[in-house]
């Protein structure tokens, strides 16, 4: 029997200086949870967000960064020839916040 | 209306023994108090010497690769060590996969067994039979699930069955129907209670705890009385052989009518934050249900993480591009995080409620996976070496028992076989393996397992 994820995971982010702090995720599916950091729309890092409820950009180079919390949404295990999921994907579970260094 | 004894039977509504059993076909049973007392008197079971009362087993159907999870080989060639990196744990010298970061913080509670192996076929079913029963067997010599053994030895506590299997029995894993999840010769009275439904779903309900549509409690009581009389008559006629079925009927009836049983399976009574902490998925909510069951006196819970290996994301990482196309992506994004989240929630929750000292949590699987990556980047079946682990109760955590060679292909020291794991659980639960015998085929007394406990675990 394949897994079916129901409901919508949600979390709220706030910025304190160079640190982003999240609430607990409601309706948490328990799958991979990531801090996704971008700069000018380009990916900078994806970091496991299960280890704590904050992420620090203290060591980042000066600039403006966008941070969002993402969770893996499993629909099925179908993949293309390159091994990429064709349906399952990461989705945002928070609003994006901006951190200026 | 037909009269049998003093029970009036509404025959036009098709009241049959089969339909009643369908309503409560859990087939749960237990050793009578008389028999339990006899076992205690003989010294075969001494609950006062038991170090643990309960056992929760999470069975990772499909089998994680040892080199990708709990026995990493970072010094091995790339085609062996694979994609993932090891991380330190809170026990110096023990590293595990980077995708178990929460478990890494609790390693002091966990005893890894890194030298498990078996010498029979490299099918899922061989490994399931070994790890569920402590034996390999064929259809002519079936052996009982470890939960059925516990049911037979200890009986149940209150209205709940001694052994519950969540959420589904193992189905098709490729090589036949013998998965070792039945009571076998112990009889229907000791079948595990099979939940048969996904506790993470919003439409979840336990079918066997709900009377069939249109059946009132009064009618069920009438049926119960009728069945009791029929069984009394049959027992008198057959001099006892109806006992197993009678016990099964009683357990089914108790489950249907027991508020205690219904509450144990009702996850809506848990705080939303608790349900989130376990993870809103089949494994997470099954782990939460296991904790509720232990709290209410159920002694042996088995959680199957998946009921098949075909067409789903599971541990069977062949990467074959077809029906067995699990890859590193499934491990990284779904399986490892889901396990890490649920497993650590269970240990923390049991500990915070004072239950971890009485409960051993076992994480078992059928076998390991080939050290060498296959041409598609997956790993195939490998029963020659794998890692499982235990925590809780009197298990000495923070250690790795046994080890494998440089590629994780073979045990290097202290090789451990599956029956030793079950012998360890039985021993910790206060069962004397030398004197506790099961009524085997033809009522011949047989040992529970042909193995001794793993001393280093305790």
Coordinates of C-alpha atoms in Angstrom, one line a residue:
Chain A
X1 CA 0.0 0.0 0.0
X2 CA 1.5 3.3 -1.0
X3 CA 1.6 6.3 1.3
X4 CA -0.8 9.2 0.9
X5 CA 0.0 12.4 2.5
X6 CA -3.0 14.5 3.6
X7 CA -3.5 18.1 4.7
X8 CA -1.0 20.9 4.3
X9 CA 2.1 21.4 6.4
X10 CA 2.6 25.0 7.6
X11 CA 5.2 27.0 9.5
X12 CA 6.0 30.6 10.1
X13 CA 9.4 32.3 9.8
X14 CA 10.7 35.4 11.4
X15 CA 14.1 37.1 11.1
X16 CA 16.3 38.2 14.0
X17 CA 19.4 39.9 12.7
X18 CA 21.1 37.3 10.5
X19 CA 19.1 34.3 11.9
X20 CA 15.9 32.9 10.6
X21 CA 13.7 31.2 13.2
X22 CA 10.8 28.9 12.4
X23 CA 7.8 27.6 14.3
X24 CA 7.1 23.9 14.6
X25 CA 5.6 22.6 11.4
X26 CA 1.9 21.8 11.7
X27 CA 0.6 18.8 9.9
X28 CA 4.2 17.7 9.6
X29 CA 4.6 14.8 7.0
X30 CA 7.9 13.8 8.6
X31 CA 9.7 13.8 5.2
X32 CA 12.8 15.8 4.3
X33 CA 12.5 19.3 5.7
X34 CA 14.9 21.9 4.3
X35 CA 16.0 25.5 4.7
X36 CA 16.2 26.7 1.1
X37 CA 18.4 29.7 0.7
X38 CA 18.6 31.7 -2.6
X39 CA 20.2 35.0 -3.7
X40 CA 18.8 36.8 -6.6
X41 CA 16.7 33.8 -7.4
X42 CA 19.8 31.5 -7.6
X43 CA 20.1 28.6 -5.1
X44 CA 22.8 29.1 -2.5
X45 CA 22.1 26.2 -0.1
X46 CA 19.7 23.6 1.0
X47 CA 20.1 22.6 4.6
X48 CA 18.4 20.0 6.8
X49 CA 15.9 21.9 9.0
X50 CA 15.1 19.0 11.3
X51 CA 18.0 19.6 13.6
X52 CA 16.8 22.8 15.0
X53 CA 14.4 25.7 14.6
X54 CA 16.8 28.3 13.4
X55 CA 19.2 28.9 10.6
X56 CA 22.0 31.5 10.7
X57 CA 23.5 33.3 7.8
X58 CA 26.2 34.8 10.0
X59 CA 29.0 33.6 7.8
X60 CA 27.4 34.6 4.5
X61 CA 28.9 37.1 2.1
X62 CA 27.2 40.6 2.0
X63 CA 24.0 40.7 0.0
X64 CA 20.3 40.0 0.2
X65 CA 19.2 36.4 0.8
X66 CA 15.7 34.8 0.6
X67 CA 14.9 31.9 2.9
X68 CA 12.0 29.5 2.8
X69 CA 11.1 26.3 4.5
X70 CA 10.4 23.3 2.2
X71 CA 9.2 19.8 2.7
X72 CA 9.3 16.8 0.4
X73 CA 5.8 16.0 -0.9
X74 CA 5.6 12.3 -1.9
X75 CA 3.0 11.5 -4.5
X76 CA 4.6 8.4 -6.0
X77 CA 8.1 7.1 -6.7
X78 CA 8.0 7.6 -10.5
X79 CA 11.3 8.9 -11.8
X80 CA 12.6 9.8 -15.2
X81 CA 15.6 8.2 -16.9
X82 CA 17.9 10.6 -15.1
X83 CA 16.5 9.5 -11.7
X84 CA 14.6 12.7 -11.1
X85 CA 11.1 12.5 -9.6
X86 CA 8.4 13.2 -12.2
X87 CA 5.6 14.0 -9.7
X88 CA 6.9 14.0 -6.2
X89 CA 8.7 17.3 -5.3
X90 CA 9.6 19.8 -2.6
X91 CA 7.0 22.4 -1.8
X92 CA 7.1 25.6 0.3
X93 CA 5.6 25.3 3.8
X94 CA 6.3 28.9 4.8
X95 CA 6.4 32.4 3.4
X96 CA 9.7 33.6 2.1
X97 CA 11.7 36.0 4.3
X98 CA 14.6 38.2 3.3
X99 CA 17.8 38.5 5.2
X100 CA 20.2 41.3 4.4
X101 CA 23.8 40.9 5.3
Chain B
X1 CA -37.5 -18.2 15.4
X2 CA -35.3 -21.1 16.2
X3 CA -34.4 -22.1 19.8
X4 CA -31.0 -23.5 20.7
X5 CA -30.7 -23.9 24.4
X6 CA -32.3 -20.8 25.9
X7 CA -31.1 -18.5 23.1
X8 CA -33.6 -17.4 20.5
X9 CA -32.0 -17.2 17.1
X10 CA -33.5 -14.9 14.3
X11 CA -32.6 -17.3 11.5
X12 CA -34.1 -15.2 8.7
X13 CA -31.3 -12.6 9.2
X14 CA -28.5 -15.0 8.4
X15 CA -26.9 -15.1 11.7
X16 CA -23.9 -17.3 11.2
X17 CA -20.8 -18.2 13.0
X18 CA -18.8 -17.0 10.0
X19 CA -20.5 -13.6 10.0
X20 CA -19.9 -13.0 13.7
X21 CA -16.3 -14.0 13.2
X22 CA -16.1 -11.6 10.3
X23 CA -17.1 -8.8 12.6
X24 CA -14.4 -9.5 15.0
X25 CA -12.1 -11.8 13.1
X26 CA -9.0 -10.6 15.0
X27 CA -8.6 -14.1 16.2
X28 CA -7.0 -12.9 19.3
X29 CA -6.4 -15.1 22.2
X30 CA -4.4 -15.8 25.2
X31 CA -3.2 -18.4 27.5
X32 CA -5.6 -19.1 30.3
X33 CA -4.7 -17.9 33.7
X34 CA -4.5 -21.5 34.8
X35 CA -2.0 -22.3 32.2
X36 CA 0.0 -19.2 32.9
X37 CA 0.1 -20.1 36.6
X38 CA 1.3 -23.5 35.6
X39 CA 4.2 -22.0 33.5
X40 CA 5.2 -19.8 36.4
X41 CA 5.0 -22.7 38.9
X42 CA 7.4 -24.7 36.6
X43 CA 9.9 -21.8 36.6
X44 CA 9.7 -21.5 32.8
X45 CA 8.4 -17.9 33.1
X46 CA 9.3 -15.6 35.9
X47 CA 7.8 -12.2 35.4
X48 CA 9.5 -10.9 38.5
X49 CA 12.8 -11.5 36.8
X50 CA 11.7 -9.9 33.5
X51 CA 13.8 -6.9 32.6
X52 CA 11.2 -5.7 30.1
X53 CA 7.5 -6.0 29.8
X54 CA 6.9 -4.8 26.3
X55 CA 8.4 -5.0 22.8
X56 CA 7.8 -2.8 19.8
X57 CA 9.4 -3.9 16.6
X58 CA 9.7 -1.6 13.6
X59 CA 10.2 -3.9 10.6
X60 CA 11.8 -2.2 7.6
X61 CA 10.3 -4.2 4.8
X62 CA 12.6 -4.3 1.8
X63 CA 15.8 -4.0 3.8
X64 CA 18.0 -0.9 4.0
X65 CA 21.5 -1.1 2.7
X66 CA 23.9 -1.4 5.7
X67 CA 26.6 0.6 4.0
X68 CA 24.1 3.5 3.3
X69 CA 22.7 3.6 6.8
X70 CA 24.2 2.2 10.1
X71 CA 27.5 0.5 9.0
X72 CA 29.0 3.1 6.7
X73 CA 32.4 2.5 5.0
X74 CA 33.8 6.0 4.1
X75 CA 37.2 4.6 3.3
X76 CA 35.9 2.1 0.8
X77 CA 36.0 2.7 -3.0
X78 CA 33.3 5.0 -4.4
X79 CA 31.3 2.1 -5.9
X80 CA 31.0 0.6 -2.4
X81 CA 30.8 3.6 -0.1
X82 CA 27.9 5.2 -2.1
X83 CA 26.6 8.7 -2.0
X84 CA 25.9 9.4 1.7
X85 CA 28.3 10.7 4.3
X86 CA 28.7 9.5 7.9
X87 CA 28.1 11.8 10.8
X88 CA 29.3 11.6 14.4
X89 CA 26.8 10.5 17.1
X90 CA 26.7 11.3 20.8
X91 CA 28.7 8.2 21.3
X92 CA 32.4 8.6 20.4
X93 CA 33.6 6.2 17.7
X94 CA 30.1 5.4 16.4
X95 CA 29.0 7.1 13.2
X96 CA 25.8 6.7 11.2
X97 CA 24.4 8.1 8.0
X98 CA 23.9 11.9 7.7
X99 CA 20.2 11.4 7.1
X100 CA 19.6 10.2 10.7
X101 CA 20.7 13.3 12.5
X102 CA 18.1 13.0 15.3
X103 CA 19.0 9.3 15.9
X104 CA 22.6 10.4 16.1
X105 CA 21.8 12.4 19.1
X106 CA 20.3 9.4 20.9
X107 CA 22.9 6.8 20.0
X108 CA 23.7 6.4 23.7
X109 CA 20.3 4.6 24.0
X110 CA 20.9 2.3 20.9
X111 CA 22.7 -1.0 20.6
X112 CA 23.6 -1.6 16.9
X113 CA 24.2 -5.2 15.8
X114 CA 26.4 -4.8 12.8
X115 CA 27.2 -8.5 12.1
X116 CA 23.7 -10.0 11.5
X117 CA 23.6 -12.5 8.7
X118 CA 21.8 -15.6 7.6
X119 CA 22.7 -18.4 5.3
X120 CA 19.5 -19.2 3.5
X121 CA 18.1 -17.7 0.3
X122 CA 18.4 -14.0 -0.6
X123 CA 14.7 -13.4 -0.7
X124 CA 12.7 -11.0 1.4
X125 CA 10.6 -13.9 2.7
X126 CA 13.6 -15.9 4.0
X127 CA 14.6 -12.9 6.1
X128 CA 11.1 -12.2 7.2
X129 CA 10.7 -15.7 8.5
X130 CA 14.0 -15.6 10.3
X131 CA 13.4 -12.2 12.0
X132 CA 9.7 -12.7 12.7
X133 CA 9.9 -16.2 14.1
X134 CA 13.6 -17.1 14.7
X135 CA 13.3 -19.9 12.1
X136 CA 13.2 -20.6 8.5
X137 CA 10.5 -23.0 7.4
X138 CA 8.2 -24.1 4.6
X139 CA 4.5 -24.5 4.3
X140 CA 4.6 -27.9 6.0
X141 CA 6.4 -26.7 9.1
X142 CA 5.2 -23.2 9.8
X143 CA 6.5 -21.4 12.9
X144 CA 4.7 -18.8 15.0
X145 CA 5.4 -15.1 14.9
X146 CA 7.2 -13.9 18.0
X147 CA 4.1 -11.9 19.1
X148 CA 2.1 -15.1 19.0
X149 CA 4.7 -16.7 21.3
X150 CA 4.3 -13.9 23.7
X151 CA 0.5 -14.2 23.5
X152 CA 0.9 -17.9 24.3
X153 CA 3.3 -17.5 27.2
X154 CA 1.9 -14.4 28.9
X155 CA -1.7 -14.0 27.7
X156 CA -3.3 -10.7 27.3
X157 CA -3.7 -7.9 29.8
X158 CA -7.3 -6.6 30.1
X159 CA -9.3 -6.3 26.9
X160 CA -6.4 -5.7 24.6
X161 CA -4.7 -8.5 22.7
X162 CA -1.2 -9.4 23.7
X163 CA 0.1 -9.0 20.2
X164 CA -0.9 -6.4 17.6
X165 CA 0.5 -5.9 14.1
X166 CA 0.3 -2.5 12.5
X167 CA -0.8 -1.3 10.0
X168 CA -0.9 -4.2 7.5
X169 CA 0.4 -7.7 7.3
X170 CA 3.2 -8.1 4.8
X171 CA 1.8 -8.9 1.4
X172 CA 3.6 -9.6 -1.9
X173 CA 7.3 -9.3 -1.5
X174 CA 8.1 -11.5 -4.4
X175 CA 8.7 -15.1 -3.3
X176 CA 5.6 -16.5 -1.8
X177 CA 3.2 -16.1 1.1
X178 CA 5.2 -17.3 4.1
X179 CA 6.2 -14.1 5.9
X180 CA 6.2 -15.5 9.5
X181 CA 3.4 -13.3 10.7
X182 CA 0.9 -15.9 11.8
X183 CA 0.3 -18.0 14.9
X184 CA 1.0 -21.2 13.0
X185 CA 0.6 -24.2 15.2
X186 CA -0.3 -22.1 18.2
X187 CA -3.7 -21.7 16.8
X188 CA -6.1 -18.9 16.0
X189 CA -6.3 -17.8 19.6
X190 CA -2.8 -16.5 19.3
X191 CA -3.0 -14.7 15.9
X192 CA -1.7 -11.2 16.2
X193 CA -4.5 -8.6 15.9
X194 CA -4.1 -7.2 12.4
X195 CA -5.0 -3.5 12.3
X196 CA -5.6 -3.5 8.5
X197 CA -5.9 0.2 8.1
X198 CA -3.7 3.3 7.8
X199 CA -3.8 5.3 11.0
X200 CA -2.5 8.4 9.3
X201 CA -5.5 8.7 7.0
X202 CA -8.4 11.0 7.9
X203 CA -10.9 8.2 7.2
X204 CA -9.0 5.7 9.5
X205 CA -11.0 3.3 11.5
X206 CA -10.4 -0.2 12.9
X207 CA -12.8 -2.4 11.0
X208 CA -12.7 -5.2 13.6
X209 CA -13.7 -2.8 16.4
X210 CA -16.9 -1.7 14.7
X211 CA -20.0 -3.9 14.7
X212 CA -21.1 -4.7 11.1
X213 CA -23.6 -2.3 9.6
X214 CA -27.1 -2.8 11.1
X215 CA -25.8 -4.8 14.1
X216 CA -26.7 -3.5 17.5
X217 CA -24.8 -4.3 20.7
X218 CA -27.9 -6.3 21.8
X219 CA -27.8 -8.5 18.7
X220 CA -24.0 -9.0 19.1
X221 CA -24.6 -10.0 22.8
X222 CA -27.3 -12.5 21.6
X223 CA -24.8 -13.9 19.1
X224 CA -22.2 -14.1 21.8
X225 CA -24.4 -16.1 24.1
X226 CA -25.4 -18.4 21.3
X227 CA -21.8 -19.0 20.3
X228 CA -20.9 -19.7 23.9
X229 CA -23.6 -22.3 24.2
X230 CA -22.6 -23.9 20.9
X231 CA -19.0 -24.0 22.0
X232 CA -19.9 -25.5 25.4
X233 CA -21.8 -28.2 23.5
X234 CA -19.0 -28.8 21.2
X235 CA -16.4 -28.9 23.9
X236 CA -18.4 -31.5 25.8
X237 CA -18.7 -33.5 22.6
X238 CA -15.1 -33.2 21.6
X239 CA -13.5 -33.1 25.1
X240 CA -11.8 -29.8 24.7
X241 CA -10.5 -29.0 21.2
X242 CA -12.9 -26.0 20.9
X243 CA -10.8 -24.1 23.4
X244 CA -8.7 -22.2 20.9
X245 CA -11.7 -21.0 18.9
X246 CA -13.7 -20.2 22.1
X247 CA -10.8 -18.0 23.2
X248 CA -10.7 -16.3 19.8
X249 CA -14.5 -15.7 20.0
X250 CA -14.2 -14.2 23.4
X251 CA -11.3 -11.9 22.4
X252 CA -13.2 -10.8 19.3
X253 CA -16.3 -10.1 21.4
X254 CA -14.2 -8.2 24.0
X255 CA -12.6 -6.0 21.3
X256 CA -16.0 -5.1 19.7
X257 CA -17.5 -4.2 23.0
X258 CA -14.6 -2.8 24.9
X259 CA -14.2 1.0 25.3
X260 CA -10.6 0.4 26.5
X261 CA -9.8 -1.2 23.1
X262 CA -11.5 1.5 21.1
X263 CA -9.6 4.2 23.0
X264 CA -6.2 2.5 22.5
X265 CA -6.7 2.8 18.7
X266 CA -8.1 6.3 18.8
X267 CA -5.4 8.7 17.8
X268 CA -7.7 11.7 17.8
X269 CA -7.3 11.7 21.5
X270 CA -3.7 12.8 21.1
X271 CA -2.6 16.4 20.9
X272 CA -2.0 17.7 17.4
X273 CA 1.6 18.6 18.3
X274 CA 2.2 15.0 19.4
X275 CA 0.8 13.7 16.1
X276 CA 3.0 16.1 14.2
X277 CA 6.1 15.1 16.2
X278 CA 5.7 11.5 15.1
X279 CA 5.0 12.5 11.5
X280 CA 1.7 12.5 9.7
X281 CA 2.5 9.4 7.7
X282 CA 1.8 5.7 8.1
X283 CA 5.0 4.8 10.0
X284 CA 4.8 7.8 12.3
X285 CA 1.2 7.3 13.3
X286 CA 1.7 3.6 13.7
X287 CA 4.5 4.3 16.1
X288 CA 2.2 6.7 18.1
X289 CA -0.4 4.0 18.2
X290 CA 2.2 1.5 19.4
X291 CA 2.9 3.8 22.4
X292 CA -0.8 4.1 23.1
X293 CA -1.1 0.3 23.0
X294 CA 1.9 -0.2 25.3
X295 CA 0.4 2.3 27.8
X296 CA -2.8 0.2 27.9
X297 CA -1.2 -3.2 28.5
X298 CA -0.5 -4.6 25.0
X299 CA 2.9 -6.3 25.2
X300 CA 4.0 -6.9 21.7
X301 CA 3.5 -4.6 18.7
X302 CA 4.9 -5.1 15.3
X303 CA 5.0 -2.3 12.8
X304 CA 5.6 -3.1 9.2
X305 CA 7.1 -0.2 7.4
X306 CA 5.5 -1.1 4.1
X307 CA 3.5 -4.2 3.1
X308 CA 5.2 -4.7 -0.3
X309 CA 8.3 -3.8 -2.2
X310 CA 6.6 -3.3 -5.6
X311 CA 5.6 0.0 -7.1
X312 CA 6.2 2.1 -4.0
X313 CA 8.9 4.1 -2.4
X314 CA 10.5 1.6 0.1
X315 CA 13.8 0.3 1.4
X316 CA 14.3 -2.2 -1.5
X317 CA 16.8 0.0 -3.4
X318 CA 17.4 -1.9 -6.6
X319 CA 17.1 1.2 -8.8
X320 CA 15.9 -1.1 -11.6
X321 CA 14.1 1.6 -13.6
X322 CA 10.9 -0.5 -13.3
X323 CA 8.7 -1.8 -10.5
X324 CA 11.7 -1.8 -8.1
X325 CA 13.0 1.6 -8.8
X326 CA 13.9 2.8 -5.4
X327 CA 17.1 4.9 -5.4
X328 CA 19.1 7.2 -3.2
X329 CA 16.5 9.9 -3.8
X330 CA 13.9 7.8 -1.9
X331 CA 16.3 7.2 1.0
X332 CA 17.3 10.9 1.2
X333 CA 13.9 12.6 0.7
X334 CA 11.5 10.2 2.3
X335 CA 12.6 7.0 4.0
X336 CA 15.5 8.1 6.2
X337 CA 13.8 11.4 7.3
X338 CA 10.5 9.6 8.0
X339 CA 12.2 6.9 10.0
X340 CA 14.5 9.4 11.9
X341 CA 11.5 11.5 12.8
X342 CA 9.2 8.7 14.0
X343 CA 11.8 6.5 15.7
X344 CA 13.2 9.3 17.8
X345 CA 9.7 10.6 18.7
X346 CA 8.8 7.1 19.9
X347 CA 12.0 6.7 22.1
X348 CA 11.5 10.2 23.5
X349 CA 7.8 9.8 24.1
X350 CA 8.3 6.4 25.8
X351 CA 11.0 7.8 28.0
X352 CA 9.0 10.9 29.0
X353 CA 6.2 8.7 30.1
X354 CA 8.4 6.3 32.1
X355 CA 7.7 3.5 29.7
X356 CA 11.1 3.1 28.0
X357 CA 12.6 1.2 31.0
X358 CA 9.9 -1.5 30.5
X359 CA 9.9 -1.5 26.7
X360 CA 12.4 -2.6 24.2
X361 CA 12.2 -1.0 20.7
X362 CA 13.7 -3.2 18.0
X363 CA 14.4 -2.1 14.4
X364 CA 14.7 -5.2 12.3
X365 CA 14.9 -6.0 8.6
X366 CA 15.2 -9.1 6.4
X367 CA 18.8 -8.8 5.2
X368 CA 21.4 -6.3 3.9
X369 CA 22.2 -5.0 0.5
X370 CA 25.1 -5.7 -1.8
X371 CA 28.2 -3.6 -0.9
X372 CA 28.9 -3.1 -4.5
X373 CA 26.6 -0.7 -6.3
X374 CA 24.9 -2.3 -9.3
X375 CA 25.3 -0.6 -12.7
X376 CA 22.2 1.5 -12.2
X377 CA 23.4 2.8 -8.8
X378 CA 21.2 0.6 -6.7
X379 CA 22.0 -2.3 -4.4
X380 CA 20.6 -5.8 -4.5
X381 CA 19.8 -8.4 -1.8
X382 CA 22.6 -9.5 0.5
X383 CA 21.8 -11.7 3.5
X384 CA 25.5 -12.2 4.3
X385 CA 25.7 -9.0 6.5
X386 CA 23.4 -6.3 7.8
X387 CA 22.7 -4.0 10.8
X388 CA 19.7 -4.0 13.0
X389 CA 19.3 -2.4 16.5
X390 CA 17.6 -2.3 19.8
X391 CA 17.0 0.3 22.4
X392 CA 15.1 0.6 25.7
X393 CA 14.5 -1.8 28.5
X394 CA 17.7 -3.2 29.9
X395 CA 19.5 -2.9 26.5
X396 CA 23.0 -1.4 27.0
X397 CA 22.9 1.5 24.5
X398 CA 25.8 3.3 23.0
X399 CA 27.5 0.3 21.5
X400 CA 28.0 -1.5 18.2
X401 CA 28.0 -5.3 18.6
X402 CA 30.0 -7.1 15.9
X403 CA 31.5 -5.6 12.9
X404 CA 31.9 -6.3 9.1
X405 CA 34.9 -6.3 6.8
X406 CA 36.2 -3.3 4.9
X407 CA 33.2 -3.3 2.4
X408 CA 30.4 -4.4 4.7
X409 CA 30.2 -7.7 2.8
X410 CA 30.7 -10.2 5.7
X411 CA 30.8 -10.2 9.5
X412 CA 34.4 -9.7 10.6
X413 CA 33.9 -10.5 14.3
X414 CA 31.1 -11.7 16.5
X415 CA 28.7 -12.9 13.8
X416 CA 25.1 -12.8 15.0
X417 CA 22.2 -14.9 13.5
X418 CA 18.5 -13.9 13.6
X419 CA 17.4 -16.4 16.3
X420 CA 19.8 -14.8 18.7
X421 CA 17.9 -11.6 18.5
X422 CA 14.6 -13.2 19.3
X423 CA 16.3 -15.3 22.1
X424 CA 17.5 -12.0 23.6
X425 CA 14.0 -10.5 23.5
X426 CA 12.4 -13.6 25.0
X427 CA 15.1 -13.8 27.7
X428 CA 14.7 -10.1 28.6
X429 CA 10.9 -10.6 28.9
X430 CA 11.6 -13.3 31.6
X431 CA 11.2 -16.4 29.6
X432 CA 13.6 -19.3 30.5
X433 CA 14.6 -20.6 27.1
X434 CA 15.8 -23.9 28.5
X435 CA 12.5 -24.8 30.1
X436 CA 9.8 -22.9 28.2
X437 CA 8.5 -25.2 25.5
X438 CA 5.8 -24.6 22.9
X439 CA 3.3 -27.3 21.9
X440 CA 4.8 -27.9 18.4
X441 CA 3.3 -30.0 15.6
X442 CA 1.7 -33.1 17.0
X443 CA 1.9 -31.5 20.5
X444 CA 5.6 -32.3 20.6
X445 CA 7.3 -29.9 22.9
X446 CA 9.7 -27.6 21.0
X447 CA 12.1 -24.8 22.1
X448 CA 11.1 -21.3 21.2
X449 CA 14.3 -20.7 19.2
X450 CA 17.5 -22.7 18.8
X451 CA 19.8 -20.0 20.0
X452 CA 21.1 -18.2 23.1
X453 CA 20.7 -14.5 23.9
X454 CA 23.3 -12.0 22.8
X455 CA 25.1 -11.3 26.1
X456 CA 26.6 -8.0 25.0
X457 CA 23.1 -6.5 24.7
X458 CA 22.6 -6.5 28.4

